[in-house]
CSV table of C-alpha atoms and ligand atoms in Angstrom, one decimal:
chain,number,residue,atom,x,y,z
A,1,UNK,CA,0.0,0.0,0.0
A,2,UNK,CA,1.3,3.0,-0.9
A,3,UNK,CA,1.7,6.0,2.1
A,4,UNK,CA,-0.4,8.8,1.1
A,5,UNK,CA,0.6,12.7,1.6
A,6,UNK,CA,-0.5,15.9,-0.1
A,7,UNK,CA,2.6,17.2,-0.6
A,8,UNK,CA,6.4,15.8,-1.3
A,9,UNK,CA,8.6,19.0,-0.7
A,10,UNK,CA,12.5,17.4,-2.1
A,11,UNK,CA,15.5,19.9,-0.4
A,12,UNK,CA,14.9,20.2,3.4
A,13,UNK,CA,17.3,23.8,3.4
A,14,UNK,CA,15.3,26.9,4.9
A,15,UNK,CA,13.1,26.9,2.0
A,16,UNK,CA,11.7,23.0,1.8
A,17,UNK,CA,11.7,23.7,5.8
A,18,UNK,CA,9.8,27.1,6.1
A,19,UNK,CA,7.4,25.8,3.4
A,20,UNK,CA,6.8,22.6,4.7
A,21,UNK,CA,6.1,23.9,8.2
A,22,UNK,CA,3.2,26.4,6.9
A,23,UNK,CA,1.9,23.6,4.8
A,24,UNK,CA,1.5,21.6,7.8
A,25,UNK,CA,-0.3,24.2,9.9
A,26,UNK,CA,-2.4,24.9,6.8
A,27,UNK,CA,-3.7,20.8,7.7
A,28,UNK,CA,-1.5,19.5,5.2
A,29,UNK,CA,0.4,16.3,5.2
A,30,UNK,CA,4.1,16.5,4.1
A,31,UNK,CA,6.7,14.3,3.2
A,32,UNK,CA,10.0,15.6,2.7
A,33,UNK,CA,13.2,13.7,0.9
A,34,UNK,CA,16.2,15.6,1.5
A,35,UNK,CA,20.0,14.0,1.7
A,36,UNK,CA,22.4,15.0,4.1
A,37,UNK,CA,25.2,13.7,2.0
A,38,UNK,CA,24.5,16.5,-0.5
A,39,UNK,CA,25.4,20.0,-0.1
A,40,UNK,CA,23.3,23.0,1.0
A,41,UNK,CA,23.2,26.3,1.0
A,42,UNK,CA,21.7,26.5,4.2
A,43,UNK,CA,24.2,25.0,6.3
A,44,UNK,CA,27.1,27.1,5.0
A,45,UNK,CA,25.1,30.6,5.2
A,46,UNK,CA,26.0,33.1,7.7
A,47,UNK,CA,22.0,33.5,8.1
A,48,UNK,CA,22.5,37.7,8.2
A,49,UNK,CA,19.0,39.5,7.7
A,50,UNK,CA,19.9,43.3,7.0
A,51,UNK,CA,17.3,46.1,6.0
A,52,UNK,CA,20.0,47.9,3.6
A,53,UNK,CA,21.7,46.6,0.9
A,54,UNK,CA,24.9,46.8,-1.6
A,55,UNK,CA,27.5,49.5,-1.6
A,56,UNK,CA,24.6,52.3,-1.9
A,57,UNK,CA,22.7,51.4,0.9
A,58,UNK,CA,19.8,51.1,-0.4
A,59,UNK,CA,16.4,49.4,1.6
A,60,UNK,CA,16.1,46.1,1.0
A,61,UNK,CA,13.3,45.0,-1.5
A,62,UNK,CA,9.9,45.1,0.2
A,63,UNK,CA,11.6,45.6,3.4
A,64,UNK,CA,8.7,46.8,5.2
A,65,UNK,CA,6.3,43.7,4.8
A,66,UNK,CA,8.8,41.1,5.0
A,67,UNK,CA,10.7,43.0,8.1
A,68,UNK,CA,8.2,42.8,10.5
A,69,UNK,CA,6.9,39.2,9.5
A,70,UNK,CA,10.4,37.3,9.9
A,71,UNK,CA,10.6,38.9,13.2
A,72,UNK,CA,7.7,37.5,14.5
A,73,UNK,CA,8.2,34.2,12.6
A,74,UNK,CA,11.6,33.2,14.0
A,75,UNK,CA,10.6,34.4,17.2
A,76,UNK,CA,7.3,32.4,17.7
A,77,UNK,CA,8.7,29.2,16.2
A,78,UNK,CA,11.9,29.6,19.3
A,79,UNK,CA,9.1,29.4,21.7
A,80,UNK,CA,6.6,26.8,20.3
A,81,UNK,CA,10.5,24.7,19.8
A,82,UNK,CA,11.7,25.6,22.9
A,83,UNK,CA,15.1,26.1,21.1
A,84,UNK,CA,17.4,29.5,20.5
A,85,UNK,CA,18.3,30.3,16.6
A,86,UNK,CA,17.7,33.9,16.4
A,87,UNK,CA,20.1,36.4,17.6
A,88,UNK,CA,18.3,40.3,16.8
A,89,UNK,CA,21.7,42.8,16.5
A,90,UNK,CA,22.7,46.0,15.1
A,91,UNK,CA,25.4,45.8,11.9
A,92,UNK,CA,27.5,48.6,11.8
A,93,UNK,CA,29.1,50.3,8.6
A,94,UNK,CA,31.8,52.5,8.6
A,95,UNK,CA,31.1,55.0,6.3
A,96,UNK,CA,34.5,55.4,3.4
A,97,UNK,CA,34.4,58.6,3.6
A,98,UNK,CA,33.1,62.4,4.1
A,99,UNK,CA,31.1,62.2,0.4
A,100,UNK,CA,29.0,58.4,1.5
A,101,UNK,CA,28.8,60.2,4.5
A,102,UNK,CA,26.8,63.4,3.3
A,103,UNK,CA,25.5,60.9,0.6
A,104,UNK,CA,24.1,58.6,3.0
A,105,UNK,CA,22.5,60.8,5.6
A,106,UNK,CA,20.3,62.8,2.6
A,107,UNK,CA,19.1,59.4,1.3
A,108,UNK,CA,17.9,57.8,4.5
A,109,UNK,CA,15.9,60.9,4.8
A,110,UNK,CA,14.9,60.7,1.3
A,111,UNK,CA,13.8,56.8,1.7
A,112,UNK,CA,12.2,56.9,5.1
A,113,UNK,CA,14.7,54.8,6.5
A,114,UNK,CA,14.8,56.4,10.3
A,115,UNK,CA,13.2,53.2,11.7
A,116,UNK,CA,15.9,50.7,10.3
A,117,UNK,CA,18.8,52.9,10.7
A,118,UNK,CA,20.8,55.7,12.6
A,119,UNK,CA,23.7,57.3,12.3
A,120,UNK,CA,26.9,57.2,14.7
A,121,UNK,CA,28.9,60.2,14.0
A,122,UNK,CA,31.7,59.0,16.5
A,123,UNK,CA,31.3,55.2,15.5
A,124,UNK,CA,31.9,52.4,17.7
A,125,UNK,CA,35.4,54.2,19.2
A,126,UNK,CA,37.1,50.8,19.2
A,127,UNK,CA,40.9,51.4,18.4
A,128,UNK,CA,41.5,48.4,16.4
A,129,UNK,CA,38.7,49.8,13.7
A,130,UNK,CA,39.5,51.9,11.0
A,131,UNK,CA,36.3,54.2,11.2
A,132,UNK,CA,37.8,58.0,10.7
A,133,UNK,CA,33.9,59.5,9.2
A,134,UNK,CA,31.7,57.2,12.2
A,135,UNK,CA,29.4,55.0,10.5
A,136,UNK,CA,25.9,53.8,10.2
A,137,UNK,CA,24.0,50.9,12.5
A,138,UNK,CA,20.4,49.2,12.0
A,139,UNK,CA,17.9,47.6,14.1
A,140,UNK,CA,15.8,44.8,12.5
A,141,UNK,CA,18.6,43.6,12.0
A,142,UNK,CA,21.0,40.4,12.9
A,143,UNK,CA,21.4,37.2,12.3
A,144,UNK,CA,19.5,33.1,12.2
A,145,UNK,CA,21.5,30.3,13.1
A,146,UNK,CA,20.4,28.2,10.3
A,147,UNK,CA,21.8,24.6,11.2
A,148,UNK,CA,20.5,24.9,14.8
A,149,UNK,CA,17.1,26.3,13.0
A,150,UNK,CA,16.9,23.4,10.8
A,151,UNK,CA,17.9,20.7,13.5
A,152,UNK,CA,14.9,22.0,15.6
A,153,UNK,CA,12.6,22.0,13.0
A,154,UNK,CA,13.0,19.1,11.5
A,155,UNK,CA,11.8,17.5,14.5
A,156,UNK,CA,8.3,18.4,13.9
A,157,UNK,CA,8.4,17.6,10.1
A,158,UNK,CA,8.4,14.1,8.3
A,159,UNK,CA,11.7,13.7,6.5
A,160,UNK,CA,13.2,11.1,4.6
A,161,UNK,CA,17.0,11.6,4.5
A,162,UNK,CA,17.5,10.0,1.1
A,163,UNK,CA,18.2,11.0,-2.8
A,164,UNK,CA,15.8,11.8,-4.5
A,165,UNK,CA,16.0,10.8,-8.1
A,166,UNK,CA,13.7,12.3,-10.8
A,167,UNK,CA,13.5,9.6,-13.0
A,168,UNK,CA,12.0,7.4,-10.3
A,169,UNK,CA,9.4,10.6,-10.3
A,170,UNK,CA,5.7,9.5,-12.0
A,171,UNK,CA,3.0,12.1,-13.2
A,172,UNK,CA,-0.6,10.7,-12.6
A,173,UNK,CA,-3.3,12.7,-14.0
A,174,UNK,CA,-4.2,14.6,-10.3
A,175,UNK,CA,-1.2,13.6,-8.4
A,176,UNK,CA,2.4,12.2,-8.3
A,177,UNK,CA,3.9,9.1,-7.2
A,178,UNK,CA,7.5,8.8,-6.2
A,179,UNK,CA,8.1,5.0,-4.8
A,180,UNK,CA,6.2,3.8,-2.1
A,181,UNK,CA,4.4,7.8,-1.5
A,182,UNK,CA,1.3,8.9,-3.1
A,183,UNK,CA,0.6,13.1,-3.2
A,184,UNK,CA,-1.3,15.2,-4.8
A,185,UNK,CA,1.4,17.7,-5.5
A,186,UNK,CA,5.3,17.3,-5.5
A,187,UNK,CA,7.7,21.0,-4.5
A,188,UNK,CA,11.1,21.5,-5.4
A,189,UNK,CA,13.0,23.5,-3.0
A,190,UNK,CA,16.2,22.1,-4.0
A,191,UNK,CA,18.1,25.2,-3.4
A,192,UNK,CA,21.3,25.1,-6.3
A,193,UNK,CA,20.8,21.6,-7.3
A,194,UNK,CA,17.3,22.8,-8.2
A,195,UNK,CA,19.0,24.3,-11.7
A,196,UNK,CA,19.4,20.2,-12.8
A,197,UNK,CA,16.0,20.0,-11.9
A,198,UNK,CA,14.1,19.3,-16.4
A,199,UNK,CA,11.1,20.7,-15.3
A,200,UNK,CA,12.7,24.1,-14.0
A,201,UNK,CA,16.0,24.1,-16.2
A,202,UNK,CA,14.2,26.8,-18.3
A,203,UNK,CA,14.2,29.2,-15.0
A,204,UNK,CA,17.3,32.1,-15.9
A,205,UNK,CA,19.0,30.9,-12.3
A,206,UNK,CA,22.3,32.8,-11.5
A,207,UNK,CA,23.9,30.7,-9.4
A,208,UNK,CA,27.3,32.1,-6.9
A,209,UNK,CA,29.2,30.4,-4.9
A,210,UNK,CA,30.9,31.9,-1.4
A,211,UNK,CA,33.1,31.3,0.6
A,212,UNK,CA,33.6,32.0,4.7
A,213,UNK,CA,35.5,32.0,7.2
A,214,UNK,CA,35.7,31.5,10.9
A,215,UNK,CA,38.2,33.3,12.9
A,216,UNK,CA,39.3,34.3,16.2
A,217,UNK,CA,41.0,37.8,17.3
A,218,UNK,CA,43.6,38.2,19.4
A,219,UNK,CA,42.7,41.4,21.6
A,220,UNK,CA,39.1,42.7,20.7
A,221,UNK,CA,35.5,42.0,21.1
A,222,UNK,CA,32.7,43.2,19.1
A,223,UNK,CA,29.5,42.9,19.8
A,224,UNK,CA,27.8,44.0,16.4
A,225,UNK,CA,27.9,42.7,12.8
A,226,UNK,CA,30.3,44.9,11.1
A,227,UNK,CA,29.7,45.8,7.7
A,228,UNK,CA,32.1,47.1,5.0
A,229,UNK,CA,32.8,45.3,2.1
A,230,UNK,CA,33.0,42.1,4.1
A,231,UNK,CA,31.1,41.3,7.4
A,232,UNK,CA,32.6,39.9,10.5
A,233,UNK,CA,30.0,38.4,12.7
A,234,UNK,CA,30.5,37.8,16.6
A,235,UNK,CA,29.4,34.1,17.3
A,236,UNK,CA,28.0,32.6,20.9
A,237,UNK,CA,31.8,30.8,21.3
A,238,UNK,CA,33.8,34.2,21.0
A,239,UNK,CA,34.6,33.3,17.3
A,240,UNK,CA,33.3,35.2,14.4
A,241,UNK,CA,32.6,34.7,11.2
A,242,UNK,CA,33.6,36.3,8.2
A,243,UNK,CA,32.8,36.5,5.1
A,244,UNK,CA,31.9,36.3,2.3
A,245,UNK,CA,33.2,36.0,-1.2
A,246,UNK,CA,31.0,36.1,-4.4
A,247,UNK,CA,32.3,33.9,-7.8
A,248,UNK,CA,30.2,33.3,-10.3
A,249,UNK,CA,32.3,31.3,-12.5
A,250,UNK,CA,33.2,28.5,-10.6
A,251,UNK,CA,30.6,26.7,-8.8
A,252,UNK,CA,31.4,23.8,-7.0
A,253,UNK,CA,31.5,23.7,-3.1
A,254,UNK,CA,35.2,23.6,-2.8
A,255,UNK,CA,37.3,26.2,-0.5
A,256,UNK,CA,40.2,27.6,-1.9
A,257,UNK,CA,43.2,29.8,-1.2
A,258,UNK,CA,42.1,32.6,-3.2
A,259,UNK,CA,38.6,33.4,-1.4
A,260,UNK,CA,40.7,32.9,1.8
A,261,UNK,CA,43.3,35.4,0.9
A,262,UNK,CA,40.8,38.0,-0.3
A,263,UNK,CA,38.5,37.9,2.7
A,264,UNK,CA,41.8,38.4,5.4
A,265,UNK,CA,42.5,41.4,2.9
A,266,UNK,CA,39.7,42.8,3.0
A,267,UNK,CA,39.6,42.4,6.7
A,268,UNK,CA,43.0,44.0,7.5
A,269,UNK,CA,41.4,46.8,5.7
A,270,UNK,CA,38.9,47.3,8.5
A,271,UNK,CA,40.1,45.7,11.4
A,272,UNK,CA,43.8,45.9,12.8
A,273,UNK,CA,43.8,43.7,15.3
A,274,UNK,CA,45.9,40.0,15.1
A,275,UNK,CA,43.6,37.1,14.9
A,276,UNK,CA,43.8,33.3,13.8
A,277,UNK,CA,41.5,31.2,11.2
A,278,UNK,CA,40.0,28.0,12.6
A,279,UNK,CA,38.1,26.9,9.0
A,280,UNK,CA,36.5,28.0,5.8
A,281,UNK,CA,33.7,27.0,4.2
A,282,UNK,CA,32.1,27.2,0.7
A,283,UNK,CA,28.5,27.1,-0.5
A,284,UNK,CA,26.8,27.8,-3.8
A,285,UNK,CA,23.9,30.8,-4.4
A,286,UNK,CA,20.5,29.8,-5.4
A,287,UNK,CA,20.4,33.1,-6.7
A,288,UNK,CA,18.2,34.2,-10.2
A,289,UNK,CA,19.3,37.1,-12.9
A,290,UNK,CA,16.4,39.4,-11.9
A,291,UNK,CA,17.0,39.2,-8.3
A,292,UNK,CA,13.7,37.6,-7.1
A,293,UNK,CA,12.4,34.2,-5.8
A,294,UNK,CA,11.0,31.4,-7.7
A,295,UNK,CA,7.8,30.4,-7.1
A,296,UNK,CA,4.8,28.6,-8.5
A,297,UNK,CA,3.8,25.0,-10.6
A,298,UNK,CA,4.9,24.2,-13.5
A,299,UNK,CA,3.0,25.8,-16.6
A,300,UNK,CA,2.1,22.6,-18.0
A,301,UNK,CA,2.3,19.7,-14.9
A,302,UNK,CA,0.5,21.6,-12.0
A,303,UNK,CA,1.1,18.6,-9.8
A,304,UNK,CA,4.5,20.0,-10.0
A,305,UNK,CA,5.9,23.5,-8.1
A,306,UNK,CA,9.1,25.3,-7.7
A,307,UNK,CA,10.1,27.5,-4.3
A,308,UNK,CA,13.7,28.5,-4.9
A,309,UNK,CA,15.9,31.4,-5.8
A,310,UNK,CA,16.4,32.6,-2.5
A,311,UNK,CA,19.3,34.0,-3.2
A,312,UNK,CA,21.7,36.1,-0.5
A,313,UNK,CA,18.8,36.7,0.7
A,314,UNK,CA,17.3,33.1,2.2
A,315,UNK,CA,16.9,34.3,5.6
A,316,UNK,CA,15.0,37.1,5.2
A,317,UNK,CA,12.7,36.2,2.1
A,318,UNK,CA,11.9,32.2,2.9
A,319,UNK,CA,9.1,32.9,6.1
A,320,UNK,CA,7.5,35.6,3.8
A,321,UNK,CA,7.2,33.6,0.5
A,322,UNK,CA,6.6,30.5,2.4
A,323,UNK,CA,3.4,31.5,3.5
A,324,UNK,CA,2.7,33.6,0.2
A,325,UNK,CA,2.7,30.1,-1.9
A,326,UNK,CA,1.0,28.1,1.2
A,327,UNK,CA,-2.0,30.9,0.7
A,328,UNK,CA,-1.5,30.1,-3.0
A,329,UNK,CA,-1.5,26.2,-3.1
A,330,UNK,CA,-4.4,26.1,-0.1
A,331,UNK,CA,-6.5,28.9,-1.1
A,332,UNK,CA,-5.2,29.7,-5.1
A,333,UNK,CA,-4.7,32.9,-3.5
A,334,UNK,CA,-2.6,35.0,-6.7
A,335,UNK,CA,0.8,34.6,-6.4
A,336,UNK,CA,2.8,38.0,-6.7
A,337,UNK,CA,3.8,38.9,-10.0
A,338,UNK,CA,7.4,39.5,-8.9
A,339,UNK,CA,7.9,36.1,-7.7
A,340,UNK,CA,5.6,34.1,-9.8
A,341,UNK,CA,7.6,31.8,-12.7
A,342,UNK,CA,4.8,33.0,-15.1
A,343,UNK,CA,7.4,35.9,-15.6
A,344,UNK,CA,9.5,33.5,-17.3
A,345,UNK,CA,6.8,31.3,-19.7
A,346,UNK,CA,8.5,33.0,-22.9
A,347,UNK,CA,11.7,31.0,-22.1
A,348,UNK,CA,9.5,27.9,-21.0
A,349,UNK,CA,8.1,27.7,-24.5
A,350,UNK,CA,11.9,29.1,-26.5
A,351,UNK,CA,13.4,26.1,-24.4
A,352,UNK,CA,10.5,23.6,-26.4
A,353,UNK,CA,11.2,24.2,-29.3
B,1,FAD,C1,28.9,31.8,1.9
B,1,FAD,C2,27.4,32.1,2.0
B,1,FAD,C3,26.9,33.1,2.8
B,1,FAD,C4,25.6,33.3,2.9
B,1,FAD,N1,25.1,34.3,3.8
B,1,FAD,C5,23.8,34.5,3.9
B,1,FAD,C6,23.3,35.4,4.9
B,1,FAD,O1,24.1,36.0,5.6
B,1,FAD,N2,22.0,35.7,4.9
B,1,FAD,C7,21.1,35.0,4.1
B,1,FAD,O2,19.9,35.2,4.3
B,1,FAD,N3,21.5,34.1,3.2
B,1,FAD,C8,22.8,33.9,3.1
B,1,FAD,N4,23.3,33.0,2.1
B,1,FAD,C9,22.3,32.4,1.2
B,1,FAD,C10,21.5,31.3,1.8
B,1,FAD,O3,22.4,30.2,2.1
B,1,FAD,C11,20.4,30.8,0.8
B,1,FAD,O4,19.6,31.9,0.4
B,1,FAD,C12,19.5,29.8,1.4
B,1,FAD,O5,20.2,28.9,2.3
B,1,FAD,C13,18.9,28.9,0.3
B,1,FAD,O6,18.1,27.9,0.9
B,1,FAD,P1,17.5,26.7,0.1
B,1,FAD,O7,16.6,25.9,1.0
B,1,FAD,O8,16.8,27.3,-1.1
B,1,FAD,O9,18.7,25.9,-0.5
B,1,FAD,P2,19.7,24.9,0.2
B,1,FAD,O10,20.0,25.3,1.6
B,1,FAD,O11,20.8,24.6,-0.7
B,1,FAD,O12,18.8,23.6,0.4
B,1,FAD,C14,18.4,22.7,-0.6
B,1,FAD,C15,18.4,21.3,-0.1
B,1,FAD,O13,17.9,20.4,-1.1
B,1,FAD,C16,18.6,19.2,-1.0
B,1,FAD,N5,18.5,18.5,-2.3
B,1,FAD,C17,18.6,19.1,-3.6
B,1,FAD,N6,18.4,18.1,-4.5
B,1,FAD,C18,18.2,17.0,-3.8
B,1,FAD,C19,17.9,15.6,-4.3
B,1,FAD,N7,17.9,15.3,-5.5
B,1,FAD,N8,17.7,14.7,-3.3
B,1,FAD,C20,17.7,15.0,-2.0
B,1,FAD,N9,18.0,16.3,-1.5
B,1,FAD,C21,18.2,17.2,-2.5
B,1,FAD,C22,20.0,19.7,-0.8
B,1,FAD,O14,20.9,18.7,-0.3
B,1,FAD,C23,19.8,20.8,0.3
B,1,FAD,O15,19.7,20.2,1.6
B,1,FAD,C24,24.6,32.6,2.1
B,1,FAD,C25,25.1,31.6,1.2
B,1,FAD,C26,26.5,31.4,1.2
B,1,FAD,C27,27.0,30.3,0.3
């Protein structure tokens, strides 16, 4: 007899997780396959959420909505888990200079930023920063502990820690069948791997891989993210991490010399104090060309859906969306037009032909 489910989610990362927890409450029953043996974004991840972005500054796409709601998401889920993942802290940025400075301080105005962020015109006055013009720190801000996050969540999800292999995958009129499971409707949320996947290949992924690394220092203590160029995050243990590198061409999971090399020296340019590395790490990006998450089912087989293309941004985005596409697969409530793969059927039908 096969076991019957509504849903098989494959990729148990923060999105498979997130999505399959919301299913769930939405009365749902959920299988998800997901192998340990294969890599994940999620567990390399420095799990930063930050309401400005790149070198400009600029607030974070639909930072308002999405803000507030991961807050409270994280938060609630620590106390119906009994478990500690998120850690709410300022990140500071050192302004570059008099002109970012000036630049800065007109634009916050400008974008209505004053609940996200303040200035510090005397900066953090620690004398092994290089902060000459102060700097800039935010609230809503800090980081998730993604492994510990997963580990605690998984505990009230079904999950089979297995490959899943596609070909195994069969399409029944109303529902799918995948070896011994029946389900009405199958998920991808395989993070990376997901751009292998034949019925999502035609999605314009653009994957990057990072690298981190984890470090001690010698003489210092911070107690906020710092921010320039690279970010060096104080951990529970008294280490930090730092990261993180951005490569584009090469994506395998891999640490090398050359993303070690460039995050110290970018470091020294920040931070003068002595310090020692205890490891790197190296994760690939599900990130897509326009900069936005893919979600939806598949324009022909809608027993068959896609949440990915999370990004830099998995932290952040995943408890929004998650619930977005649960309101959509429970309720057919529209899915966003910024998120929805419709945006992409052109290169669905270019890729037929
Ligand atoms: C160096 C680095 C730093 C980062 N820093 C941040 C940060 O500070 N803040 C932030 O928000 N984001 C950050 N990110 C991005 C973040 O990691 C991603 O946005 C997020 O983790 C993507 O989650 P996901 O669930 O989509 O994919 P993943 O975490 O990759 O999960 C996909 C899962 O699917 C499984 N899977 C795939 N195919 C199969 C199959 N056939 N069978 C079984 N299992 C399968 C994989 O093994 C994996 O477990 C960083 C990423 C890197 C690499």
């Amino acid at each position: 007899m096969p076991q019957k489910f509504d849903y098989i989610l494959v990729g148990q990362g923060i999105a498979g997780s997130i999505l399959g927890y919301f299913l769930q409450k939405a009365g749902q029953k959920v299988c998800i396959i997901s192998a340990s043996t294969l890599p994940s974004s999620s567990q390399v991840a420095a799990g930063i959420y930050n309401p400005v972005t790149g070198k400009r500054l600029s607030k974070t796409w639909m930072l308002d909505e999405i803000s507030e709601f991961l807050e409270h998401f994280y938060r609630n889920l620590e106390e119906e888990l009994s478990a500690k993942f998120l850690y709410e802290k300022p990140i500071y940025r050192p302004f570059r200079s008099i002109a970012e400075q000036n630049d800065f301080t007109a634009r916050t105005a400008e974008y209505n930023m004053g609940d996200y962020i303040q200035t510090k015109t005397k900066g953090l006055q620690n004398p092994y920063l290089h902060e000459p013009f102060g700097g800039l720190v935010t609230s809503h801000s800090g980081w998730l502990d993604i492994p510990v996050f997963l580990e605690n969540i998984s505990k009230v999800l079904t999950i089979r820690d297995e490959i899943f292999e596609i070909e195994q995958l069969c399409l029944e009129e109303n529902s799918v069948k995948y070896q011994d499971i029946e389900a009405k409707k199958i998920i991808f949320c395989q993070g990376f791997l997901g751009t292998k996947n034949p019925y999502f290949n035609w999605l314009p992924f653009l994957p990057v891989k990072g690298e981190i690394l984890n470090i001690s220092l010698v003489n210092t203590y911070f107690d906020e993210i710092l921010n320039q160029g690279i970010f060096l995050m104080p951990l529970p243990d008294g280490s930090y991490k730092l990261g993180a590198t951005y490569n584009w061409e090469c994506l395998d999971n891999q640490t090398t010399k050359e993303a070690k090399d460039e995050l110290i020296d970018k470091f020294k340019g920040v931070v003068s104090d002595e310090f020692t590395c205890n490891f790197q790490q190296a994760g690939v990006r599900p990130a897509t060309k326009d900069r936005r998450p893919f979600l939806g089912l598949h324009p022909v087989h809608k027993q068959v859906g896609i949440f990915n293309g999370l990004g830099t941004k998995g932290v952040s985005l995943a408890p929004y969306w998650a619930k977005h596409f649960t309101e959509h697969l429970i309720h057919q409530k529209e899915l966003h037009s910024e998120v929805n793969i419709n945006r992409f059927y052109p290169l669905y039908l270019e890729k037929l032909v």
